[in-house]
Tab-separated table of C-alpha atoms and ligand atoms in Angstrom:
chain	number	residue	atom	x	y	z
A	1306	UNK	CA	-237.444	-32.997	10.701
A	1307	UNK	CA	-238.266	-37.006	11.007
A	1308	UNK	CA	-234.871	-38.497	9.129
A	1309	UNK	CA	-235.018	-41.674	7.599
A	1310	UNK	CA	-233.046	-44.435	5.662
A	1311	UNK	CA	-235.324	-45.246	2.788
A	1312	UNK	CA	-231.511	-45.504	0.643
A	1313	UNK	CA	-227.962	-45.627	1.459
A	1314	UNK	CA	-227.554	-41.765	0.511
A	1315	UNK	CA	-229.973	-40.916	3.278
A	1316	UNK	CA	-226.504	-40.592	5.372
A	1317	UNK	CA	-224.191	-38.209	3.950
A	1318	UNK	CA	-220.195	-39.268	4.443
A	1319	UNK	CA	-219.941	-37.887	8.047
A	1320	UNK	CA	-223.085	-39.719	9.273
A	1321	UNK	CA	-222.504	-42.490	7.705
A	1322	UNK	CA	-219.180	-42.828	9.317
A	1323	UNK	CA	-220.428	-41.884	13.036
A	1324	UNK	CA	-223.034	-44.761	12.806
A	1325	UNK	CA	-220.308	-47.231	11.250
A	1326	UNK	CA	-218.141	-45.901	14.504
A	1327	UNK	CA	-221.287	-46.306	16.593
A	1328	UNK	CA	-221.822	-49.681	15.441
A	1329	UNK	CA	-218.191	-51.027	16.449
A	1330	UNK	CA	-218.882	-49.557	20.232
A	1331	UNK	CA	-222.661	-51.451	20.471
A	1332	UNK	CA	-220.361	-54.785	18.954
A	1333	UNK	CA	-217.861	-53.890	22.083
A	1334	UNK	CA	-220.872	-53.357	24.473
A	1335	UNK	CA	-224.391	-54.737	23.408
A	1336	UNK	CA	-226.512	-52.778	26.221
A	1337	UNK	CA	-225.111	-49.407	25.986
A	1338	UNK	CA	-227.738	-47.680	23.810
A	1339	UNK	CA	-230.833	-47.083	26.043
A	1340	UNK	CA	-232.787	-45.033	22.462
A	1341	UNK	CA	-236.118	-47.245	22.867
A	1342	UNK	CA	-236.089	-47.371	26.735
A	1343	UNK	CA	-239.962	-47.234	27.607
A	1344	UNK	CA	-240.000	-49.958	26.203
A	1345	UNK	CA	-241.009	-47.706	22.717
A	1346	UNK	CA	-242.194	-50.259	19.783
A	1347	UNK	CA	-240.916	-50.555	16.707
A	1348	UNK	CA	-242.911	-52.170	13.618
A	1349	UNK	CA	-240.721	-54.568	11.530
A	1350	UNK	CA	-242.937	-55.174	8.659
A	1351	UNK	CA	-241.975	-58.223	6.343
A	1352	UNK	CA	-243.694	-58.846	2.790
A	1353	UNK	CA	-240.711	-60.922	1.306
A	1354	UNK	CA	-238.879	-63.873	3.377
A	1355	UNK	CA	-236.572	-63.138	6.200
A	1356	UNK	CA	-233.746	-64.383	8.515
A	1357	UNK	CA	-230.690	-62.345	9.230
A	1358	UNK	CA	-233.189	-59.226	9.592
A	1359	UNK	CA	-235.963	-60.545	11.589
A	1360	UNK	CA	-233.733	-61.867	13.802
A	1361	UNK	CA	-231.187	-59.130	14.166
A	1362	UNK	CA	-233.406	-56.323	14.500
A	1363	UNK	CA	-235.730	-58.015	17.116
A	1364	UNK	CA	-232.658	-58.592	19.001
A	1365	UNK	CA	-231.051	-55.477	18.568
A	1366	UNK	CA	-234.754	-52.921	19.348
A	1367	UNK	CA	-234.920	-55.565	22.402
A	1368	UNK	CA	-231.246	-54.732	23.071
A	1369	UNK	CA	-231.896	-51.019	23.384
A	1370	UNK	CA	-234.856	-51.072	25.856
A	1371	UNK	CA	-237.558	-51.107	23.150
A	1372	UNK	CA	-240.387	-53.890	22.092
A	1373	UNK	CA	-239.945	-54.993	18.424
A	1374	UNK	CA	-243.481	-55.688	17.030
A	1375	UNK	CA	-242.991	-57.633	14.188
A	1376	UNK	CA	-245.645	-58.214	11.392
A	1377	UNK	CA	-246.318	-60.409	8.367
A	1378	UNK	CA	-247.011	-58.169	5.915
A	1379	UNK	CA	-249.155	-60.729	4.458
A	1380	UNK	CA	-251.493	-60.385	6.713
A	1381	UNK	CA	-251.457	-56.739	6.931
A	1382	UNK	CA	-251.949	-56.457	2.931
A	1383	UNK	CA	-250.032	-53.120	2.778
A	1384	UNK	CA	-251.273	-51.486	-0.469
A	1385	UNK	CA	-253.585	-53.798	-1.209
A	1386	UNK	CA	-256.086	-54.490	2.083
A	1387	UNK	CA	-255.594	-50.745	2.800
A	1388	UNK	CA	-253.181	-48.007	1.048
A	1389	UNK	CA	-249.816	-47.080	2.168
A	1390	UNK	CA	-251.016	-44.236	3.017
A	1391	UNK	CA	-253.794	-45.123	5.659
A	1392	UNK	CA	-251.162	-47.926	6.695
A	1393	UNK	CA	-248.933	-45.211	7.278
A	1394	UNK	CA	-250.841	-42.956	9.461
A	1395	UNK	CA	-251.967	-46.103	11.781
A	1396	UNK	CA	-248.441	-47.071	12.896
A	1397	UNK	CA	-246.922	-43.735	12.599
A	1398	UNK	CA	-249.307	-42.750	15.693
A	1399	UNK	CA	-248.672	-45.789	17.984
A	1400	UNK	CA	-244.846	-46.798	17.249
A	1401	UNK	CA	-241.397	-45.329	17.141
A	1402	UNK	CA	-239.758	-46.024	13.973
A	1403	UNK	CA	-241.250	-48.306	10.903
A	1404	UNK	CA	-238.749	-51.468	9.310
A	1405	UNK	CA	-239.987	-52.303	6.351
A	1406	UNK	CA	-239.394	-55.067	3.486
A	1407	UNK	CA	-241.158	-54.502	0.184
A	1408	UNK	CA	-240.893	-54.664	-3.494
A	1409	UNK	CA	-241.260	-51.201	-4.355
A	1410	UNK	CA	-238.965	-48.575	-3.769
A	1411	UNK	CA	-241.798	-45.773	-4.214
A	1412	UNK	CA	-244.099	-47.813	-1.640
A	1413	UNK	CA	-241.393	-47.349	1.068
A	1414	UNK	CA	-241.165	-43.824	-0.068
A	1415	UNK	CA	-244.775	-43.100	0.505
A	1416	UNK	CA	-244.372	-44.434	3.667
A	1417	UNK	CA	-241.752	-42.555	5.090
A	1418	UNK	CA	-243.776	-39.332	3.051
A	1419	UNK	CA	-246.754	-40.056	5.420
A	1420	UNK	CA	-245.777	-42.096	8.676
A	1421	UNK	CA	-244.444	-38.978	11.038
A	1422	UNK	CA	-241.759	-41.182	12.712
A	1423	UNK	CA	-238.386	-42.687	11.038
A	1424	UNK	CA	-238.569	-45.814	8.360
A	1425	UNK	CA	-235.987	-48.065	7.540
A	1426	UNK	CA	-235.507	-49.783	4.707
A	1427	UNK	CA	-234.998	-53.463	5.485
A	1428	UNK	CA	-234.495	-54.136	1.724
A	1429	UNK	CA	-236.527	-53.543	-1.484
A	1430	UNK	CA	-236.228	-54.660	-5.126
A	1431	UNK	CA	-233.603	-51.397	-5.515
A	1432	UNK	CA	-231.827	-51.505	-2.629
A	1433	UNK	CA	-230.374	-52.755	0.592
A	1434	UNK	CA	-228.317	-50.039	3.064
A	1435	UNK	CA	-229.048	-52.386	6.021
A	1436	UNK	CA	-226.596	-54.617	4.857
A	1437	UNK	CA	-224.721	-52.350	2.717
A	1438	UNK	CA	-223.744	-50.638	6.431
A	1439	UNK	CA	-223.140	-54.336	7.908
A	1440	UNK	CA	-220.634	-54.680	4.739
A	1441	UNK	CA	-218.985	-51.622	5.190
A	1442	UNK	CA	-218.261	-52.355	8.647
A	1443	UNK	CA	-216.710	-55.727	8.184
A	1444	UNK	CA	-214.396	-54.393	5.342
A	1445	UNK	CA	-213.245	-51.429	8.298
A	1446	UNK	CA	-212.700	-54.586	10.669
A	1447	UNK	CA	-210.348	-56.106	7.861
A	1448	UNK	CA	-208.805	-53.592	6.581
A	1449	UNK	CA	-207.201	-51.461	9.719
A	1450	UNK	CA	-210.938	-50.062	10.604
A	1451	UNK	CA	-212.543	-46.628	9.771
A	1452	UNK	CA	-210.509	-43.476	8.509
A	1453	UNK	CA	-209.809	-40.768	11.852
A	1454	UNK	CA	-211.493	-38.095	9.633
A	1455	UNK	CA	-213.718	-37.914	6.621
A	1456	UNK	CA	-215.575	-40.439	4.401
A	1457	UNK	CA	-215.471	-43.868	6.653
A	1458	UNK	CA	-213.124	-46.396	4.094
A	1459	UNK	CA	-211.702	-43.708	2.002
A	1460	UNK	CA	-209.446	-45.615	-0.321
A	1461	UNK	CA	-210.665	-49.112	0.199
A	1462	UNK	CA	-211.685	-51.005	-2.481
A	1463	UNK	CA	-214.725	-53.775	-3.285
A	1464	UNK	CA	-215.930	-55.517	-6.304
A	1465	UNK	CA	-219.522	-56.787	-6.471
A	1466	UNK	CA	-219.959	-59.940	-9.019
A	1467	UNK	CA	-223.062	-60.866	-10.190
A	1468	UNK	CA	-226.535	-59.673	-10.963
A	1469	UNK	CA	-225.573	-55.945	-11.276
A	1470	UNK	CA	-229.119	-54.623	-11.445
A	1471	UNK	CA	-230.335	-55.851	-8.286
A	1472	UNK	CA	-230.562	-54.475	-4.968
A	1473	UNK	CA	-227.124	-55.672	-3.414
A	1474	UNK	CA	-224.810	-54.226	-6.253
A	1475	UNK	CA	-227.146	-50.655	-6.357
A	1476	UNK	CA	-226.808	-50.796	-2.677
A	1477	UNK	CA	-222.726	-50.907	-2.924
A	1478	UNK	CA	-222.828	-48.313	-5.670
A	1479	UNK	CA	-224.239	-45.775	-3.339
A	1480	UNK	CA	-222.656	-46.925	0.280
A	1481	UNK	CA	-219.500	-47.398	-1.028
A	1482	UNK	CA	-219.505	-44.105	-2.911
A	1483	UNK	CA	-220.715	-42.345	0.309
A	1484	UNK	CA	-217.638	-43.956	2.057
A	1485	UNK	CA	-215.301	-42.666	0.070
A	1486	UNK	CA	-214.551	-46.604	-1.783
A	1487	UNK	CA	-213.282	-47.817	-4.929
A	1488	UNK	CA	-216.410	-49.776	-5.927
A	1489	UNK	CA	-216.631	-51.895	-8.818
A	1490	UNK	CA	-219.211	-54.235	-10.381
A	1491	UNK	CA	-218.690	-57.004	-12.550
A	1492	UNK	CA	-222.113	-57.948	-14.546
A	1493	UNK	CA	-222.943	-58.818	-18.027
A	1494	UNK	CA	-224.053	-56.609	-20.481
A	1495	UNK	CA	-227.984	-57.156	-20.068
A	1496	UNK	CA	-227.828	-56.724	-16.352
A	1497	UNK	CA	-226.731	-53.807	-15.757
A	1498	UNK	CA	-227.104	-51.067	-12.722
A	1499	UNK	CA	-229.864	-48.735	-12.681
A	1500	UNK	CA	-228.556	-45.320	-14.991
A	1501	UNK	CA	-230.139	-43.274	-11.843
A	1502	UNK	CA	-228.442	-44.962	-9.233
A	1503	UNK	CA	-225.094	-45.126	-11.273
A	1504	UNK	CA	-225.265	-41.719	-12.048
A	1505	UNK	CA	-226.147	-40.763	-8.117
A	1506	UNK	CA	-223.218	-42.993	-7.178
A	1507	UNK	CA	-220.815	-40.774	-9.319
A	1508	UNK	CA	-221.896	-38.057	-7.967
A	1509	UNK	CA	-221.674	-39.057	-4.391
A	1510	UNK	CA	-218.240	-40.377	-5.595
A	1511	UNK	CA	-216.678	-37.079	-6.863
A	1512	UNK	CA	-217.259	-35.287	-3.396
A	1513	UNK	CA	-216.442	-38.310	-1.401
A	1514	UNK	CA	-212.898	-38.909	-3.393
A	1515	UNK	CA	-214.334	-42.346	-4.136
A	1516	UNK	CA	-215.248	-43.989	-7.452
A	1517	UNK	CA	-217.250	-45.905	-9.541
A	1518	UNK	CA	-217.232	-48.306	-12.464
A	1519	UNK	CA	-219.112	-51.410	-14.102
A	1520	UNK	CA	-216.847	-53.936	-16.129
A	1521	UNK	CA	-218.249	-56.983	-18.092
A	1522	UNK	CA	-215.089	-58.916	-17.183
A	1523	UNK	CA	-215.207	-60.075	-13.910
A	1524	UNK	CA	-211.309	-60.794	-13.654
A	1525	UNK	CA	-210.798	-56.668	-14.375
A	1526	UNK	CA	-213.396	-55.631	-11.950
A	1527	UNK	CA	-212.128	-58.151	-9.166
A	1528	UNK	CA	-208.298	-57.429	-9.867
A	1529	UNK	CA	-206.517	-56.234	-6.841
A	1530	UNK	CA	-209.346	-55.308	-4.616
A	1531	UNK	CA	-209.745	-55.526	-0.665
A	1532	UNK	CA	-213.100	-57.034	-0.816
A	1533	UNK	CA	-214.986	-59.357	-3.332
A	1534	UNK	CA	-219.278	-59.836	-2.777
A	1535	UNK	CA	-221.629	-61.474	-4.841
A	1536	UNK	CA	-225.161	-62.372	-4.077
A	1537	UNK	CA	-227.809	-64.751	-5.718
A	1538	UNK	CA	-228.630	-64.436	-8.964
A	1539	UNK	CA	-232.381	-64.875	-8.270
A	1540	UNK	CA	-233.409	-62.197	-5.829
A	1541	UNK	CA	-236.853	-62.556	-4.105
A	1542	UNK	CA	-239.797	-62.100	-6.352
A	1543	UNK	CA	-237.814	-63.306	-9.287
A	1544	UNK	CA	-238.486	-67.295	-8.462
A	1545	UNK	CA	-240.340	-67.792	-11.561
A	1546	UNK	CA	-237.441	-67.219	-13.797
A	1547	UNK	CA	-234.551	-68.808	-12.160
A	1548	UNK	CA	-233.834	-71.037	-15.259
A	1549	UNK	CA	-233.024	-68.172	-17.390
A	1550	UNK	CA	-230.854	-66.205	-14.553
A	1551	UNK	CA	-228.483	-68.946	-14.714
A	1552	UNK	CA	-226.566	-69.348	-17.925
A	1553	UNK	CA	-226.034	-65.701	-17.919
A	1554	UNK	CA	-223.955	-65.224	-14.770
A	1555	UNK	CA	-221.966	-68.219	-15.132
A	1556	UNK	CA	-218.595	-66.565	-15.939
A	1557	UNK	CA	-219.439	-64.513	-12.886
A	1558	UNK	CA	-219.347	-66.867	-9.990
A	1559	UNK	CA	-217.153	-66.201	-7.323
A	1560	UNK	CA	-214.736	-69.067	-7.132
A	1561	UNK	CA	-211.240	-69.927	-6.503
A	1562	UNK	CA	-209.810	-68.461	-9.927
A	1563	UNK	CA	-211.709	-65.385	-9.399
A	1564	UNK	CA	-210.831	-64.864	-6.259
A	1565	UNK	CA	-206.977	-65.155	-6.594
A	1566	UNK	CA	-207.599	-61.894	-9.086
A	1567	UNK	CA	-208.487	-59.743	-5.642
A	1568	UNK	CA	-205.543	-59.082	-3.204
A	1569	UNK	CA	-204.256	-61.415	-1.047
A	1570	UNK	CA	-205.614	-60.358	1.766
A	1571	UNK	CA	-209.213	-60.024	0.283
A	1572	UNK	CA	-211.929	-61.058	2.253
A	1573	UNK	CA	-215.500	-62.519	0.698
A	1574	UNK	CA	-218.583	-61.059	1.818
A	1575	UNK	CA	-222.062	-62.581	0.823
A	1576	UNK	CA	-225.610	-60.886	2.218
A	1577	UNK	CA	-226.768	-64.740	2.266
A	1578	UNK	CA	-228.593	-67.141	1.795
A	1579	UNK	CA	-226.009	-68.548	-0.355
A	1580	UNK	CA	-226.172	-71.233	-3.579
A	1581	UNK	CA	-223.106	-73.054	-3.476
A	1582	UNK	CA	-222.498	-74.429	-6.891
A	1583	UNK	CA	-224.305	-71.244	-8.108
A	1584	UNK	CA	-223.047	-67.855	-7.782
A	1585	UNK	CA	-220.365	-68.703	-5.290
A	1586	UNK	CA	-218.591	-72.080	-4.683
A	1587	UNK	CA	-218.837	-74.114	-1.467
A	1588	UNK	CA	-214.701	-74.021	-1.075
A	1589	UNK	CA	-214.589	-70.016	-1.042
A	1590	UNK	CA	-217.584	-69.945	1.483
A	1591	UNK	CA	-215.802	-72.131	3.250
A	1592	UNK	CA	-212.659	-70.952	2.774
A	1593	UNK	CA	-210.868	-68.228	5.585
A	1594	UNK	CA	-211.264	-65.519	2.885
A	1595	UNK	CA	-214.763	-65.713	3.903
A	1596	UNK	CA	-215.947	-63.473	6.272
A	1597	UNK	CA	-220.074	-63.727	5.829
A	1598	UNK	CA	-220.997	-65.021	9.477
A	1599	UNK	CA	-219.027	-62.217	11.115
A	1600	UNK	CA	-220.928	-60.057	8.357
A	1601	UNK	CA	-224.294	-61.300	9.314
A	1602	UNK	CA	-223.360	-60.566	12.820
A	1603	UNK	CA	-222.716	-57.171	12.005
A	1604	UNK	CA	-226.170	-56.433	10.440
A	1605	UNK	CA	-227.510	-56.292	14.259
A	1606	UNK	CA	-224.382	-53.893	15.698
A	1607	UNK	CA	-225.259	-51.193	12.895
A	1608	UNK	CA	-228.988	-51.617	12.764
A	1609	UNK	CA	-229.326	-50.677	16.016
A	1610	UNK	CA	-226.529	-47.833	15.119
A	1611	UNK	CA	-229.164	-46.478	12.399
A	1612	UNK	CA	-232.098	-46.324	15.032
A	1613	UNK	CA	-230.295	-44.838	17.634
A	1614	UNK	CA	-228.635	-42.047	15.351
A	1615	UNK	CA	-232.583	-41.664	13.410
A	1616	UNK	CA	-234.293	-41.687	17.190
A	1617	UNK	CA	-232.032	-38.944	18.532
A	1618	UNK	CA	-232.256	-36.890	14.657
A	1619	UNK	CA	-236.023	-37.487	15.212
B	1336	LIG	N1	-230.726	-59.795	-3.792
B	1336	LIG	C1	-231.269	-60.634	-2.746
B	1336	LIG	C2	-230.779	-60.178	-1.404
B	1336	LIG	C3	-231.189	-61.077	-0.260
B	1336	LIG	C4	-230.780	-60.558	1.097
B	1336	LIG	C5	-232.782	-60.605	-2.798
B	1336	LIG	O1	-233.350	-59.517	-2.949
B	1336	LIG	O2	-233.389	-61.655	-2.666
């Protein structure tokens, strides 16, 4: 059966943790996954903007022996030149595995439904488990690295501040349940997760001996944790009303007083770009809490982690 990982519960607890271990050996040794030798091409398919994933999957499918053909999705007009479907059944016959960034959820979905090899998610308006694995890896590096048996950070704990109804904090809900975390989001009332995702989170939570819990006070959800993230508060596609998704969040940015609520030790994690000024402040970017370059980093050692674990499922 082709696997994929359309959302960060397409790996249960044990997978999840032997790509995150996977991941830290690639970091040690760059060259020592051979999965797209041929070269074998994989599409990386972009309709939204892109940095940190262009870049680090190109690298990492050129990395393991394989040719990353990467398209503008513009151009392609997936779902609106020619269906999903159709586009689905042209590069499912010619490529190895399918990277996509869309809006829709269901459109990546349909994709994987149809295309006959593996499809990534490389972010959508509900989710992001590329970078949710990339986060759950750098927390491991910070916090005395994975668990010898069972779910990868059992016990570990991270607080998301911010817009809790877009893809970042549904993405943590579900990772961090998988690996066994303490996961908390701090979000105002009107912003809310998903119910679905929540609910699927909880779930995943009870088996994994993690848990999961929204607060509206963003001191109580950061207090004591190992890890604080936030993200922008005007995700891609949402441009036209960044004037009202400011006043909002306020109370939520990640500064100095916030971040003396976490432990001591906590490090800061942001998917980037980042607003300074806006949901986080230049000084804890800055600051050696700060861990997001080492982060983005990471997105390349467990990206190629997911390919060579869905090649060899394949
Ligand atoms: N929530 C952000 C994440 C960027 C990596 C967005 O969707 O734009």
């Amino acid at each position: 059966m082709t696997r994929h990982f359309r959302t960060d519960d397409d790996l249960t607890s044990a997978e999840q943790h032997r790509v995150l271990s996977r991941a830290l050996e690639l970091k040690v040794d760059r060259f020592a996954s051979t999965a797209l030798a041929g070269p074998e091409s994989v599409a990386v398919i972009f309709d939204k903007p892109t940095l940190r994933t262009q870049v680090s999957f190109a690298t990492g499918i050129a990395e393991m022996g394989g040719y990353p053909l990467v398209l503008d999705g513009r151009l392609a007009g997936i779902g609106r030149r020619e269906s999903v479907a159709d586009v689905a059944r042209v590069i499912g016959r010619q490529v190895r595995a399918i990277v996509w960034r869309t809006f829709a959820q269901a459109d990546l979905e349909e994709m994987a439904d149809v295309a006959q090899v593996p499809v990534i998610n490389a972010l959508t308006d509900q989710l992001h488990p590329c970078q949710g694995l990339a986060d759950l890896v750098t927390v491991a590096e910070h916090t005395g690295g994975l668990a010898a048996d069972g779910p990868a950070l059992a016990g570990r704990s991270l607080a998301y501040v911010g817009d809790g109804s877009n893809n970042m904090a549904h993405t943590y809900l579900l990772a961090g349940a998988v690996a066994g975390m303490d996961v908390r989001i701090g979000t105002p009332p009107a912003f809310q997760p998903e119910a679905r995702i929540l609910a699927r989170a909880e779930q995943i939570a009870r088996g994994s001996g993690g848990s999961v819990s929204v607060h509206t006070d963003p001191v109580a959800a950061v207090r004591g944790v190992d890890a604080v993230a936030t993200d922008t508060w005007v995700s891609m596609g949402q441009e036209d009303q960044a004037d009202q998704r400011e006043a909002p969040f306020r109370r939520y940015q990640l500064n100095a007083d916030l971040l003396a609520a976490a432990s001591p030790s906590a490090i800061v994690l942001h998917c980037l770009p980042a607003y300074r000024g806006k949901e986080i402040t230049a000084d804890v970017l800055e600051s050696e809490a700060s861990v997001v370059w080492q982060e983005a980093e990471n997105r390349l050692h467990v990206q190629k982690a997911v390919l060579e674990f869905l090649v060899g499922e394949a």
